[in-house]
Amino acid sequence: MDSVRIFDTTLRDGEQSPGFSMNTEEKIRMARQLAALGVDVIEAGFPISSRGDLEAVRQVAREVQNVPIAALARAKKDDVNAAIEALEPAAVLQVAGLTRLLPNFPTVEAALEAKN
């Protein structure tokens, strides 16, 4: 059976629109609504971009436990560490951007070393 999985980027990519941004409480409220709509994964932000974004991703991961919360990370150690720190409270760890690297390597560290 074919299926469609929804990987929603509203909390991260939606903030790329000129003149639009959300504070942490607004991100949590939006994440709850996205979960209620039935999205499969919510990408909550890009934690390496700022301490504020890292904390917002952490709060979303803490508050919204019924859908996987992801964080964007380039294949750079600092990016991945920031994403892991932000997602620590999440029920399931999802680091967007590593999906293509990790199946070939036993650990995140091995994937990053191969990329460098």
Short mmCIF file of C-alpha atoms in Angstrom, two decimals:
data_model
loop_
_atom_site.label_atom_id
_atom_site.label_comp_id
_atom_site.label_asym_id
_atom_site.label_seq_id
_atom_site.Cartn_x
_atom_site.Cartn_y
_atom_site.Cartn_z
CA MET A 1 0.00 0.00 0.00
CA ASP A 2 1.31 3.46 -0.90
CA SER A 3 1.34 6.14 1.75
CA VAL A 4 2.28 9.76 2.13
CA ARG A 5 4.24 10.94 5.15
CA ILE A 6 4.07 14.61 6.07
CA PHE A 7 7.33 16.18 7.29
CA ASP A 8 6.17 19.66 8.25
CA THR A 9 8.69 22.53 8.21
CA THR A 10 6.36 25.37 9.20
CA LEU A 11 8.21 26.12 12.46
CA ARG A 12 11.56 26.45 10.68
CA ASP A 13 10.96 27.30 7.04
CA GLY A 14 7.85 29.34 7.75
CA GLU A 15 10.02 31.83 9.59
CA GLN A 16 11.93 32.50 6.37
CA SER A 17 9.04 34.64 5.16
CA PRO A 18 9.81 38.37 5.37
CA GLY A 19 8.26 39.99 8.41
CA PHE A 20 7.14 36.74 10.02
CA SER A 21 8.51 35.08 13.11
CA MET A 22 7.15 33.18 16.08
CA ASN A 23 8.14 33.29 19.71
CA THR A 24 8.51 30.05 21.67
CA GLU A 25 4.90 29.99 22.92
CA GLU A 26 3.60 30.53 19.38
CA LYS A 27 5.82 27.70 18.12
CA ILE A 28 4.48 25.38 20.80
CA ARG A 29 0.89 26.32 19.97
CA MET A 30 1.54 25.78 16.24
CA ALA A 31 3.27 22.44 16.92
CA ARG A 32 0.26 21.26 18.93
CA GLN A 33 -2.05 22.20 16.07
CA LEU A 34 0.18 20.43 13.53
CA ALA A 35 0.16 17.32 15.74
CA ALA A 36 -3.63 17.52 15.98
CA LEU A 37 -3.78 17.68 12.16
CA GLY A 38 -1.85 14.42 12.04
CA VAL A 39 1.49 15.41 10.52
CA ASP A 40 4.08 12.65 10.82
CA VAL A 41 7.11 14.75 11.81
CA ILE A 42 7.49 18.39 12.87
CA GLU A 43 10.78 20.10 12.07
CA ALA A 44 10.94 22.63 14.90
CA GLY A 45 13.97 24.67 13.91
CA PHE A 46 17.68 24.97 13.16
CA PRO A 47 19.27 24.96 16.64
CA ILE A 48 22.78 26.00 15.56
CA SER A 49 21.40 29.26 14.15
CA SER A 50 20.95 30.84 17.60
CA ARG A 51 20.63 30.01 21.27
CA GLY A 52 17.03 31.25 21.07
CA ASP A 53 16.19 28.80 18.30
CA LEU A 54 17.87 25.97 20.22
CA GLU A 55 15.76 26.77 23.29
CA ALA A 56 12.57 27.04 21.22
CA VAL A 57 13.22 23.60 19.67
CA ARG A 58 13.89 22.22 23.17
CA GLN A 59 10.58 23.61 24.47
CA VAL A 60 8.63 22.23 21.50
CA ALA A 61 10.30 18.82 22.02
CA ARG A 62 9.38 18.94 25.72
CA GLU A 63 5.77 20.05 25.22
CA VAL A 64 4.75 18.05 22.12
CA GLN A 65 5.37 14.36 22.75
CA ASN A 66 2.78 12.70 20.51
CA VAL A 67 4.60 13.32 17.19
CA PRO A 68 8.34 13.12 16.41
CA ILE A 69 10.05 16.50 16.61
CA ALA A 70 13.00 17.06 14.26
CA ALA A 71 15.72 19.66 14.10
CA LEU A 72 17.62 20.69 10.99
CA ALA A 73 21.36 20.09 11.08
CA ARG A 74 24.06 20.19 8.46
CA ALA A 75 26.55 17.33 8.55
CA LYS A 76 28.83 19.30 10.86
CA LYS A 77 29.65 18.28 14.39
CA ASP A 78 28.54 21.58 15.99
CA ASP A 79 25.22 21.48 14.11
CA VAL A 80 24.53 17.90 15.14
CA ASN A 81 25.50 18.55 18.76
CA ALA A 82 23.17 21.58 18.90
CA ALA A 83 20.33 19.51 17.41
CA ILE A 84 20.92 16.67 19.86
CA GLU A 85 20.98 19.14 22.77
CA ALA A 86 17.74 20.77 21.60
CA LEU A 87 15.98 17.45 21.06
CA GLU A 88 17.05 15.89 24.36
CA PRO A 89 13.49 16.10 25.82
CA ALA A 90 11.91 14.58 22.69
CA ALA A 91 10.30 11.16 22.78
CA VAL A 92 12.08 10.27 19.49
CA LEU A 93 15.33 11.81 18.22
CA GLN A 94 15.02 13.12 14.64
CA VAL A 95 17.91 15.12 13.19
CA ALA A 96 16.94 16.22 9.70
CA GLY A 97 19.83 16.16 7.28
CA LEU A 98 21.48 13.04 8.72
CA THR A 99 18.90 10.68 7.27
CA ARG A 100 20.99 10.07 4.16
CA LEU A 101 24.24 9.60 6.08
CA LEU A 102 23.27 7.44 9.03
CA PRO A 103 22.09 4.23 7.31
CA ASN A 104 25.67 3.66 6.12
CA PHE A 105 27.40 4.30 9.45
CA PRO A 106 27.03 2.75 12.92
CA THR A 107 27.18 6.10 14.77
CA VAL A 108 26.62 9.80 14.22
CA GLU A 109 30.34 10.34 14.89
CA ALA A 110 31.33 7.90 12.11
CA ALA A 111 28.99 9.63 9.66
CA LEU A 112 30.43 13.04 10.53
CA GLU A 113 34.03 11.83 10.24
CA ALA A 114 33.30 10.35 6.81
CA LYS A 115 31.67 13.62 5.72
CA ASN A 116 34.70 15.69 6.83
#
